[in-house]
Coordinates of C-alpha atoms and ligand atoms in Angstrom, one line a residue:
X1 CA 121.1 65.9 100.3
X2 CA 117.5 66.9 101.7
X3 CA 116.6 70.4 100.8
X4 CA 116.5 73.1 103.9
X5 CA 113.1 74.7 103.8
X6 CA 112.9 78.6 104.5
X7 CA 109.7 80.6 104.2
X8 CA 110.1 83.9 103.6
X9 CA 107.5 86.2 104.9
X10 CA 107.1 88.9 102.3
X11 CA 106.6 88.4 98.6
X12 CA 108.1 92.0 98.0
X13 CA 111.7 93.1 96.7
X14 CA 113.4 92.0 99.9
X15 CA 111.7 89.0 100.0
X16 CA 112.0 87.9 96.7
X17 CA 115.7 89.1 96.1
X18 CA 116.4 86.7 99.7
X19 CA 114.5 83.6 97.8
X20 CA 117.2 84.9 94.7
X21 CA 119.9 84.9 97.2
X22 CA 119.3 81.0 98.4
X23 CA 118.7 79.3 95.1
X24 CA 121.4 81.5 93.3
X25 CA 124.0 78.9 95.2
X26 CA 124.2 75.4 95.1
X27 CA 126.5 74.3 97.9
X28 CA 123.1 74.0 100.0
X29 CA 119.9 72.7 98.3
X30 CA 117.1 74.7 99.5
X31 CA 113.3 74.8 98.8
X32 CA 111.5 78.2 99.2
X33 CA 108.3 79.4 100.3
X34 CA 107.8 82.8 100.0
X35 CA 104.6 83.7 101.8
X36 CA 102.8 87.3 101.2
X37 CA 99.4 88.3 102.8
X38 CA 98.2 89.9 99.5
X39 CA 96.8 87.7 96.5
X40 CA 99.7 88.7 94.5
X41 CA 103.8 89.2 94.6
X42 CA 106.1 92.4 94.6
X43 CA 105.1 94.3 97.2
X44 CA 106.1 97.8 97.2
X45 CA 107.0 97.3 93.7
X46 CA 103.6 96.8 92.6
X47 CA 102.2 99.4 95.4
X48 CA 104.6 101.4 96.7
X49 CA 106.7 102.5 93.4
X50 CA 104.8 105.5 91.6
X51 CA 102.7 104.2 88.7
X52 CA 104.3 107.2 86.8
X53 CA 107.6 105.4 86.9
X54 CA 107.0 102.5 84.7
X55 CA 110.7 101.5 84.3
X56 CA 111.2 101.1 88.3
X57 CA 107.7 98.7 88.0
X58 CA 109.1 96.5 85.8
X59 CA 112.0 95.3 88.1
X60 CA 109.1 93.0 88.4
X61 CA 109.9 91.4 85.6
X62 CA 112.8 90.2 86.9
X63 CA 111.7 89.5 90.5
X64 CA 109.3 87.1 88.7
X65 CA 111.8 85.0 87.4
X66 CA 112.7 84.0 90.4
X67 CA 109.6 83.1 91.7
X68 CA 109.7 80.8 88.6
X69 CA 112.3 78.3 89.8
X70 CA 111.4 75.0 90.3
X71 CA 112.8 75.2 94.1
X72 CA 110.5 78.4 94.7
X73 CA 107.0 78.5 95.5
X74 CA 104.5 81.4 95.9
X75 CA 102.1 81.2 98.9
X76 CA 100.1 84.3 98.0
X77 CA 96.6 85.3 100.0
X78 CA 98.1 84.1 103.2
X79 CA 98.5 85.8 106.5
X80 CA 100.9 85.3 109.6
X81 CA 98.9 85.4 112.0
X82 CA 95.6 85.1 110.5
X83 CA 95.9 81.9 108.7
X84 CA 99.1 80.6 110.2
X85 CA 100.9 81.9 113.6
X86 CA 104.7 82.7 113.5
X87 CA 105.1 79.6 116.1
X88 CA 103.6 77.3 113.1
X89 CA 105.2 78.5 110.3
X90 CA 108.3 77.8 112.4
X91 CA 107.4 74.4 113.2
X92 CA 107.1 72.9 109.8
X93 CA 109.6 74.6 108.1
X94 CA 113.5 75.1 109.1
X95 CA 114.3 78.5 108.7
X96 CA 112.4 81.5 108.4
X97 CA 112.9 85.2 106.7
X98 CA 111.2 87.9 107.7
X99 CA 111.1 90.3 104.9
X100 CA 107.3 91.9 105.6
X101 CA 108.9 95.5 105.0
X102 CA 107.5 98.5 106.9
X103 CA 103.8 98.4 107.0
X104 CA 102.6 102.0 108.7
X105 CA 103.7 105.6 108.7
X106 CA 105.8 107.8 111.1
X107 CA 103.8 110.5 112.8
X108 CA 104.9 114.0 113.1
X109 CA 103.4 114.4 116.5
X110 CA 101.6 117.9 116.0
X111 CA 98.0 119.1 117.6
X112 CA 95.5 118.8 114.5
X113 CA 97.2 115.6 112.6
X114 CA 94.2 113.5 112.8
X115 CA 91.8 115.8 111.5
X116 CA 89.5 114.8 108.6
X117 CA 91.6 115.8 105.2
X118 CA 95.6 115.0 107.4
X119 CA 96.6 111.7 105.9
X120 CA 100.2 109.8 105.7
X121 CA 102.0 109.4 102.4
X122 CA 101.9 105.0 102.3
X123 CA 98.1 105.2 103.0
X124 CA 97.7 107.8 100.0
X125 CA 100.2 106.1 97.7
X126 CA 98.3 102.6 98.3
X127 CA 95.7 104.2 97.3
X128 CA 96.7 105.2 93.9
X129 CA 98.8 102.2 93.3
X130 CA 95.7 100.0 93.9
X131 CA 96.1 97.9 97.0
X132 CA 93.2 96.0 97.4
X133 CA 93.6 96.6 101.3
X134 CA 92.5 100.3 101.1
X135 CA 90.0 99.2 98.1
X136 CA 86.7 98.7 100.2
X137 CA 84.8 95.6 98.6
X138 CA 81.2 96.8 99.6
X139 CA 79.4 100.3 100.8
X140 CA 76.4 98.3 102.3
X141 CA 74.5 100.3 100.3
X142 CA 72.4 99.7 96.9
X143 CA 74.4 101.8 94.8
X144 CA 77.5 101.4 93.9
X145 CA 79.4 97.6 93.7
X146 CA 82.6 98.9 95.6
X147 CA 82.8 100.8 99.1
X148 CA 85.2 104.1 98.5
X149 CA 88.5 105.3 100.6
X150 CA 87.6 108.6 102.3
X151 CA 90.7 109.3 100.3
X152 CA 88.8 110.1 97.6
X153 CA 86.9 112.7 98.4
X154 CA 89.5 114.5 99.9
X155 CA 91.3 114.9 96.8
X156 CA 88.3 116.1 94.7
X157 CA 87.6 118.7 97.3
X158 CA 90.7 120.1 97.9
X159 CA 91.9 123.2 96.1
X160 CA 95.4 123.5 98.3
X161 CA 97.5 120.8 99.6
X162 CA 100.6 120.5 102.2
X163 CA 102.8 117.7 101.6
X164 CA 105.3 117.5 104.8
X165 CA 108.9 115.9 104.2
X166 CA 111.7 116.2 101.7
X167 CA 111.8 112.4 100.5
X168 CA 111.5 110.9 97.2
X169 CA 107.7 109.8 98.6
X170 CA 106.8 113.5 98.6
X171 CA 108.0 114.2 95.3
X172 CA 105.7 110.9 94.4
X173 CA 102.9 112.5 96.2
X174 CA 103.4 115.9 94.6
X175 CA 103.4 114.5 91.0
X176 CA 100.7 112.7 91.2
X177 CA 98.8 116.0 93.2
X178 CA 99.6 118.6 90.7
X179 CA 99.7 116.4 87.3
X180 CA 96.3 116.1 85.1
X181 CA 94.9 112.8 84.9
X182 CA 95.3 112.8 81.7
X183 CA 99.2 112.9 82.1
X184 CA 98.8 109.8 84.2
X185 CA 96.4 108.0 81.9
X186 CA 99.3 106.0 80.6
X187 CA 100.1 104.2 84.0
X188 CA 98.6 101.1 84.8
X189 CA 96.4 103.3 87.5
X190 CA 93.0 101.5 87.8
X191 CA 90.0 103.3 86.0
X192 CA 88.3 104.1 89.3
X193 CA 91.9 106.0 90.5
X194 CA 92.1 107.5 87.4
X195 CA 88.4 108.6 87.6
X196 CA 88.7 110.1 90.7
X197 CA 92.0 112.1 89.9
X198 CA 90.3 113.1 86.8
X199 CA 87.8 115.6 89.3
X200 CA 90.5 117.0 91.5
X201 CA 91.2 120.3 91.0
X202 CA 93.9 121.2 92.9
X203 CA 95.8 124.4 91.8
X204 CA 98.6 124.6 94.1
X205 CA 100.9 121.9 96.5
X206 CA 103.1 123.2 98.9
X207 CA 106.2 121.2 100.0
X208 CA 107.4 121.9 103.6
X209 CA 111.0 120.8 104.2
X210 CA 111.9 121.3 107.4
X211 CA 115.4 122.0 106.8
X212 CA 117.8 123.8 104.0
X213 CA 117.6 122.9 100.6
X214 CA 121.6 121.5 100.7
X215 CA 119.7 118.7 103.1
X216 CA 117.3 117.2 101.2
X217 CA 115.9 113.2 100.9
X218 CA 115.5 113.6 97.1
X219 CA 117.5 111.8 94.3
X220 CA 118.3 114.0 91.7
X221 CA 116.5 112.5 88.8
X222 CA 113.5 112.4 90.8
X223 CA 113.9 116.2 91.9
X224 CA 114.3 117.1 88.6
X225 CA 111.5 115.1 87.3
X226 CA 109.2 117.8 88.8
X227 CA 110.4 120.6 86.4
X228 CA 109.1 118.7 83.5
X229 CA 105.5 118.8 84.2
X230 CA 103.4 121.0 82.1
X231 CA 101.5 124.1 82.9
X232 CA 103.0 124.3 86.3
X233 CA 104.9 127.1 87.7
X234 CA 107.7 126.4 90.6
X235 CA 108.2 128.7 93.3
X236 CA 111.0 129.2 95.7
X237 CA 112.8 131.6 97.4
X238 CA 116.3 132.7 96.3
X239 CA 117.2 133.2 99.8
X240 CA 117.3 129.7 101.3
X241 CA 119.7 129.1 98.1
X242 CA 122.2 131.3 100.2
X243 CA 123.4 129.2 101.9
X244 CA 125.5 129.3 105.5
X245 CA 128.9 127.7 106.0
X246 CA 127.0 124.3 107.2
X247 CA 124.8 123.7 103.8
X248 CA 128.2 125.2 101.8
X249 CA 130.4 122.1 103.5
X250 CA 127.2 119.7 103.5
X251 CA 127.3 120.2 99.2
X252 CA 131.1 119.9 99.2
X253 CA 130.6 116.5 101.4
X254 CA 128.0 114.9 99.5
X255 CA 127.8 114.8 95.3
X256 CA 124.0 114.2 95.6
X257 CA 123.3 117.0 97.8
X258 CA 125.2 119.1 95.7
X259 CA 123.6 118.4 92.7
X260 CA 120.5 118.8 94.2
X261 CA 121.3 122.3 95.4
X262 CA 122.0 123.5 91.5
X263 CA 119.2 121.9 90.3
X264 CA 116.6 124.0 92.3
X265 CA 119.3 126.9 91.9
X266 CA 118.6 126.6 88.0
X267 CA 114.5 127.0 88.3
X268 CA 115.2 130.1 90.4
X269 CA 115.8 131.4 87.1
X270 CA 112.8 130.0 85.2
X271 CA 109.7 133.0 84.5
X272 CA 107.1 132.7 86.4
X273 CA 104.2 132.5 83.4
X274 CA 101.0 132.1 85.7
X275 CA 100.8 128.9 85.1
X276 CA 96.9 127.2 86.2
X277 CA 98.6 125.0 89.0
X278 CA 102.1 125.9 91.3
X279 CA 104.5 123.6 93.4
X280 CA 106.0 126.1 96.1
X281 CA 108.9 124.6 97.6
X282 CA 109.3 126.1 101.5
X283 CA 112.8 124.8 102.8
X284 CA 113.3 125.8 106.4
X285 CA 109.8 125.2 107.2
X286 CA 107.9 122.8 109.6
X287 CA 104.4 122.1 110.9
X288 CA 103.4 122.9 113.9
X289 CA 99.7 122.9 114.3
X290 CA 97.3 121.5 111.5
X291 CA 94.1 123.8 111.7
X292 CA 90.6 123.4 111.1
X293 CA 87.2 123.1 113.4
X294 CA 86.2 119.5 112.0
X295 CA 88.4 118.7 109.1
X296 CA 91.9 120.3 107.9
X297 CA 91.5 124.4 106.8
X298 CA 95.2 125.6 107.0
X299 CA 98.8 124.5 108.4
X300 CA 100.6 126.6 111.1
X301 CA 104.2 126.4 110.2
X302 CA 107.4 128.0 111.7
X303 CA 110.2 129.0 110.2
X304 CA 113.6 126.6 111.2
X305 CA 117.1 126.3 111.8
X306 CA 120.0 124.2 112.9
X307 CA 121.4 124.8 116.2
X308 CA 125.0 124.4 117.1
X309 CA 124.4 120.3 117.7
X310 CA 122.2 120.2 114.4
X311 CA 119.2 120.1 115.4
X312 CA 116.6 121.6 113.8
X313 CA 114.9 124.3 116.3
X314 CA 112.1 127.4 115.6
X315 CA 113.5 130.3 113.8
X316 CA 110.7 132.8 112.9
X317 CA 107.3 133.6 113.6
X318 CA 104.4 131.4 112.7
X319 CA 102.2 131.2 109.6
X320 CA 99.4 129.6 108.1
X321 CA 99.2 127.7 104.5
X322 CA 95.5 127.5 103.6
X323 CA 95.1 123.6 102.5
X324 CA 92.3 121.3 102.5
X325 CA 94.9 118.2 102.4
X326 CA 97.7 117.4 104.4
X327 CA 99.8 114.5 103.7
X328 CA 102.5 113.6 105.9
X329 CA 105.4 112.2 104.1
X330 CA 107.8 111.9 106.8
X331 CA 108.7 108.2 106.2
X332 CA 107.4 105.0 106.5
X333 CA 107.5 103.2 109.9
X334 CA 107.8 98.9 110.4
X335 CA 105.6 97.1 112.6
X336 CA 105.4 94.4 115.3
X337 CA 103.5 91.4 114.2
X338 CA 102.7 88.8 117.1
X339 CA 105.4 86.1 117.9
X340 CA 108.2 88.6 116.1
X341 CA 110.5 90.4 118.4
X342 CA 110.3 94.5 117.7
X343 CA 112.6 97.0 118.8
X344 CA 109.5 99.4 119.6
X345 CA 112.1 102.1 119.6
X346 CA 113.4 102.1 116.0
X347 CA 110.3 99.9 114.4
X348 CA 112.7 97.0 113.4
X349 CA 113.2 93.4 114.2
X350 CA 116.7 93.1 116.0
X351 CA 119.2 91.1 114.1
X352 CA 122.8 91.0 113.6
X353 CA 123.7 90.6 110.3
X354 CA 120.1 89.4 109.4
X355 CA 119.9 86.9 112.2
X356 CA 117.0 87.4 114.1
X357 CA 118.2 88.2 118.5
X358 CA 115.6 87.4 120.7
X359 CA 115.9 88.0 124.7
X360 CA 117.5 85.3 124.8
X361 CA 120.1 85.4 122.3
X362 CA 120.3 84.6 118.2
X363 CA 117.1 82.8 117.3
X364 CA 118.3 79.5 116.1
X365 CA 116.0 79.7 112.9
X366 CA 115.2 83.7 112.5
X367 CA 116.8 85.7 109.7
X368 CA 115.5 89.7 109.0
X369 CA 115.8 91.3 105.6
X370 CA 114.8 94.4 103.8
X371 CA 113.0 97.5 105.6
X372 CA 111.4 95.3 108.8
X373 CA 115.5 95.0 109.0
X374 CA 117.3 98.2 108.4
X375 CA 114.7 101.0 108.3
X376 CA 112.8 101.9 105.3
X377 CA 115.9 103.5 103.6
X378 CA 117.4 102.9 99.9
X379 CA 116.0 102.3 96.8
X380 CA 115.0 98.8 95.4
X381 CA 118.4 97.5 94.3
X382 CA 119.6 98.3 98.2
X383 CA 117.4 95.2 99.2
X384 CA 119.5 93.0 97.1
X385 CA 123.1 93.5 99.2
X386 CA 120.8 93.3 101.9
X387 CA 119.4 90.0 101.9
X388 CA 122.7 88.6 100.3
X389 CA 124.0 89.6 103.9
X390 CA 121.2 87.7 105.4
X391 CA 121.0 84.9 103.4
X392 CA 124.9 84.7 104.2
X393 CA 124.3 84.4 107.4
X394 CA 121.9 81.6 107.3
X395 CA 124.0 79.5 104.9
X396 CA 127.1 79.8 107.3
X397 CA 124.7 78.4 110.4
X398 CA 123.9 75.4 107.8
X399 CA 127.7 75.3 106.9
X400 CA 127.9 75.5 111.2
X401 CA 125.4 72.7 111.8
X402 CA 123.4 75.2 113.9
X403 CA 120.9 75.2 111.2
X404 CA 119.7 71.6 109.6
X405 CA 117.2 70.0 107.0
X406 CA 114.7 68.5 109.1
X407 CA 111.2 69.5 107.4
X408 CA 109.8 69.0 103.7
X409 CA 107.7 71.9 102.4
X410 CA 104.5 69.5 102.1
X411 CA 104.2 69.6 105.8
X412 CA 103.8 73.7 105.6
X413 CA 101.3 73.0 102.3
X414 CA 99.1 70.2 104.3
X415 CA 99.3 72.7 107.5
X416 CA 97.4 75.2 105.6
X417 CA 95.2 72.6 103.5
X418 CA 93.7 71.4 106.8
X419 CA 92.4 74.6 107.9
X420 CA 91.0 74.9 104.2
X421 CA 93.4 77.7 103.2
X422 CA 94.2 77.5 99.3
X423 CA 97.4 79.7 98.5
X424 CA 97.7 81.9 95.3
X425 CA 100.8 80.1 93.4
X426 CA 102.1 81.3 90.8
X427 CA 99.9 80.3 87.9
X428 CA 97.1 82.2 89.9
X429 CA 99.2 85.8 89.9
X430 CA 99.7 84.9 86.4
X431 CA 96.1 84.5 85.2
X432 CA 95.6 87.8 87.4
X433 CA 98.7 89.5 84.8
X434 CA 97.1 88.5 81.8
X435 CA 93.5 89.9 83.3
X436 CA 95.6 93.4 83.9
X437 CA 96.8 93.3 80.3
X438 CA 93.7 92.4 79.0
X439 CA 92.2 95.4 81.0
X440 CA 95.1 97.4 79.7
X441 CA 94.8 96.7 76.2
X442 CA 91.1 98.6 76.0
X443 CA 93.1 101.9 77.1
X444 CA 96.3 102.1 74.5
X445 CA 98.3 101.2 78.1
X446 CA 100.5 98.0 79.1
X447 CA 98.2 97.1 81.8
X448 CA 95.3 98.3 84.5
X449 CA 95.6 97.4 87.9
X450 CA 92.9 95.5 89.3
X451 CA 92.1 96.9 93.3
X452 CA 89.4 94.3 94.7
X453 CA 90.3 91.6 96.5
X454 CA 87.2 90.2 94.9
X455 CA 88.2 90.9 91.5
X456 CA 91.4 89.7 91.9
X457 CA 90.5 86.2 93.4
X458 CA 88.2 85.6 90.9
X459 CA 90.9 86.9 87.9
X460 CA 93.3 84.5 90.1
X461 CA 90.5 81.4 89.2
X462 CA 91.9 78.8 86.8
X463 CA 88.6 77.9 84.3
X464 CA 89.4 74.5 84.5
Ligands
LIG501 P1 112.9 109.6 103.5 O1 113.8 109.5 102.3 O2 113.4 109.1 104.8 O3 112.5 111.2 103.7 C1 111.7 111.6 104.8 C2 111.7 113.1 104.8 O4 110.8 113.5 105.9 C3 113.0 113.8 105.1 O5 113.1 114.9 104.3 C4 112.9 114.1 106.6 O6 113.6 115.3 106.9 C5 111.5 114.4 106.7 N1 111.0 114.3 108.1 C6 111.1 113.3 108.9 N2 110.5 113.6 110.1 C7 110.0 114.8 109.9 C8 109.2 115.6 110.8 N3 108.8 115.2 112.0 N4 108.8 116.9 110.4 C9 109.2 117.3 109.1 N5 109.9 116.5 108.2 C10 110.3 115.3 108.7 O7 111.5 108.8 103.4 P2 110.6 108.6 102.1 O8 110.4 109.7 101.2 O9 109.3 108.0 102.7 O10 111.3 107.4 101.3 C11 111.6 106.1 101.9 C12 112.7 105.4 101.1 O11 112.2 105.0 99.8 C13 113.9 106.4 100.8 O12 115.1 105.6 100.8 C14 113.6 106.8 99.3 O13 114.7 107.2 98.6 C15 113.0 105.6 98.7 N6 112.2 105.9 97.6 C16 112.8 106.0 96.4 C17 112.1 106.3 95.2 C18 112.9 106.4 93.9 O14 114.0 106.0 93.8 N7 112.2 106.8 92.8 C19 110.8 106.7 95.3 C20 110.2 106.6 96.5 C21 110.9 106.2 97.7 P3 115.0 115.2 107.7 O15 116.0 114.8 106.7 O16 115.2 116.6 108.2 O17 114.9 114.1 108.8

């Protein structure tokens, strides 16, 4: 029986657990392409997980043994709509997965948020996990070999930060803020992120939730992660632990809530030593104006509360947090990539039950998985139901007849051959591993992230 041939657009979890779903049957033969626009696979595994969390990282690992299979291919260093339109893709290949994730930031839509030094949490957390898209290759000066993210010098000047949102992202954020270098030096962080964390000297991070602490975005291991770093002192205030009859039935409701709830109860009890560096956690707090004549000086924020539908309205007067950062962690946002539909509305592509609805109805060869699906909600292991749902649905349009072999994946290989595009397969992502660990090895750590697309291409380079 002739193989179908999907592509999967996306060599991250979603992606990569879709390909998983496909070849884990064998009702259907299928033969995969999964296509990322980076040189290498895993997505917001490699940049999007915090380096600090090296057990979360190695779900790599296993992603990569998938991308080992004989009926899987990795097309990495290619670009819908750069190197190949969506229209192409679809022409030389039966079915096609969009699993490209959620590429840009929500905004919180307050006077100030582009000045110099207000920055969203996926651009900062790029950053520091090293994605060679936010890694300039050249200053156009003499000087120095690598341009530099303006990022950088906004963390070694600040001395206060704001970190807006109560998600596991800002907890991310705040670690990597308030540790030392030092207690990062173990990550697989590159040398030149670890450099420039090495000079910050930020003292204190203030975390602006804009609702109770019984209605937080964090998971509980994470939350409580942030007690554990050293020479820090936490501050809160004991009366947004009072809570009203809402947060009381919100923690009766919802295990995690409640859990999160005692666990900041607890460090209400902890001495304050005057520690050099302090998180202060502000529940009930929102932005309203981020201040400063040409870069960012202070936040305005206002005190909050729920009204009788639950929405979250002003409370209180307003007040200023001196801070010379400001990142906006308020979620990440999915984008609309030419020849995709977009619901410009929620930021996904519409789909029922992963397959892809254009105007005119179910797309006879579009399925949707992962975050550029269902919002960018759930941890890692989430994306696994997720595309098994998908990938459902496009085995029962094979098992239909609505979906048929017709194509062989040389014709999506030759496609790009003629326009002199050379994917990064697998053996290339592998010479760039054993560059990393080689890096690594130099530092008493597993691995160092390599950030240039340069540097990676040319790690990527087979010597024969
Ligand atoms: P998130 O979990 O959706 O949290 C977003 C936070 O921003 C919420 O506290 C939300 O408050 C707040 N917010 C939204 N709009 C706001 C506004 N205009 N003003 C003030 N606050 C606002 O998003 P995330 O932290 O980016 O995480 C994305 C996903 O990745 C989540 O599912 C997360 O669990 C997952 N993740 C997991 C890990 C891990 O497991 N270690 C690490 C990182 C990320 P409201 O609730 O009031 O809307």
């Amino acid at each position: 029986m002739k193989p179908l041939v999907v592509a999967i657009v996306g060599a991250g979890p979603s992606g990569i657990y879709a390909a998983e779903a496909l070849t884990a049957q064998s009702e259907i033969p299928v033969q995969v392409a999964v296509i990322d626009k980076l040189p290498v696979p895993f997505g917001l595994v490699r940049y999007g997980v915090a380096p600090d969390h090296p057990s979360i990282r190695s779900i790599r690992n296993t992603l990569e043994r998938t991308l080992e299979r004989d009926d899987v291919s990795f097309f990495g260093n290619v670009a819908i709509g750069r190197d190949i339109t969506v229209e192409e893709l679809r022409s030389v290949t039966d079915a096609v997965i969009y699993a490209y994730g959620a590429a840009s930031d929500r905004r919180l839509d307050v006077e100030g948020e582009d000045l110099a030094g207000s920055i969203a949490a996926p651009d900062l957390v790029a950053w520091y996990c090293g994605n060679p898209d936010v890694h300039p290759e050249t200053s156009g000066g003499d000087d120095h070999r690598y341009g530099h993210n303006p990022i950088e010098e906004l963390i070694t000047r600040a001395r206060q930060a704001v970190v807006v949102g109560a998600g596991n992202v800002a907890l991310d954020v705040l670690r990597v803020l308030i540790k030392e270098a030092d207690e990062l030096d173990e990550t697989d962080m590159a040398d030149e992120v670890l450099s420039v964390l090495a000079q910050k000297s930020i003292t204190d991070v203030h975390l602006l939730a804009r609702r109770g602490p019984a209605y937080t975005a964090f998971t509980t291991k994470e939350l409580r992660e942030i007690a554990k770093i050293e020479n820090v002192d936490l501050l809160l205030d004991p009366a947004d632990f009072d809570l009203d009859q809402a947060g009381k039935a919100r923690i009766t409701k919802d295990k995690v809530a409640a859990r999160n709830v005692a666990a900041m109860q607890d460090w209400l009890d902890r001495p304050i030593t005057g520690a050099p560096r302090r998180i202060h956690l502000h529940f009930w707090t929102r932005p309203v104006r981020i201040l400063g004549s040409d870069r960012v000086e202070a936040v305005e924020v206002e005190r909050t509360r729920l009204n009788d539908t639950g929405r979250v309205v002003a409370a209180g007067p307003l007040e200023p947090i001196t801070a010379q950062l400001v990142v906006r962690s308020v979620g990440y946002r999915g984008i609309a990539l030419d020849g995709i539909p977009y619901d410009q509305d929620l930021g996904r592509v519409p789909h029922a039950d992963g397959h892809v609805i254009r105007e005119d109805g179910f797309s006879p060869d579009e399925y949707v998985t992962g975050w550029i699906k269902r919002g960018p909600t759930g941890v890692i292991g989430t994306n696994k139901s997720d595309a098994v749902e998908t990938v459902h649905s496009l085995l029962n349009d094979v098992s239909d007849e609505a979906l048929m072999a017709r194509h062989d994946i040389a014709e999506l290989t030759s496609l790009l051959a003629d326009r002199g595009i050379r994917p990064l397969d697998l053996p290339a992502w592998q010479r760039i591993d054993a560059a990393e660990m080689a890096r690594g090895q130099g530092h008493g750590r597993d691995r160092t992230t390599i950030v240039h697309h340069s540097e990676l291409l040319a790690a990527a380079t087979d010597p024969d």
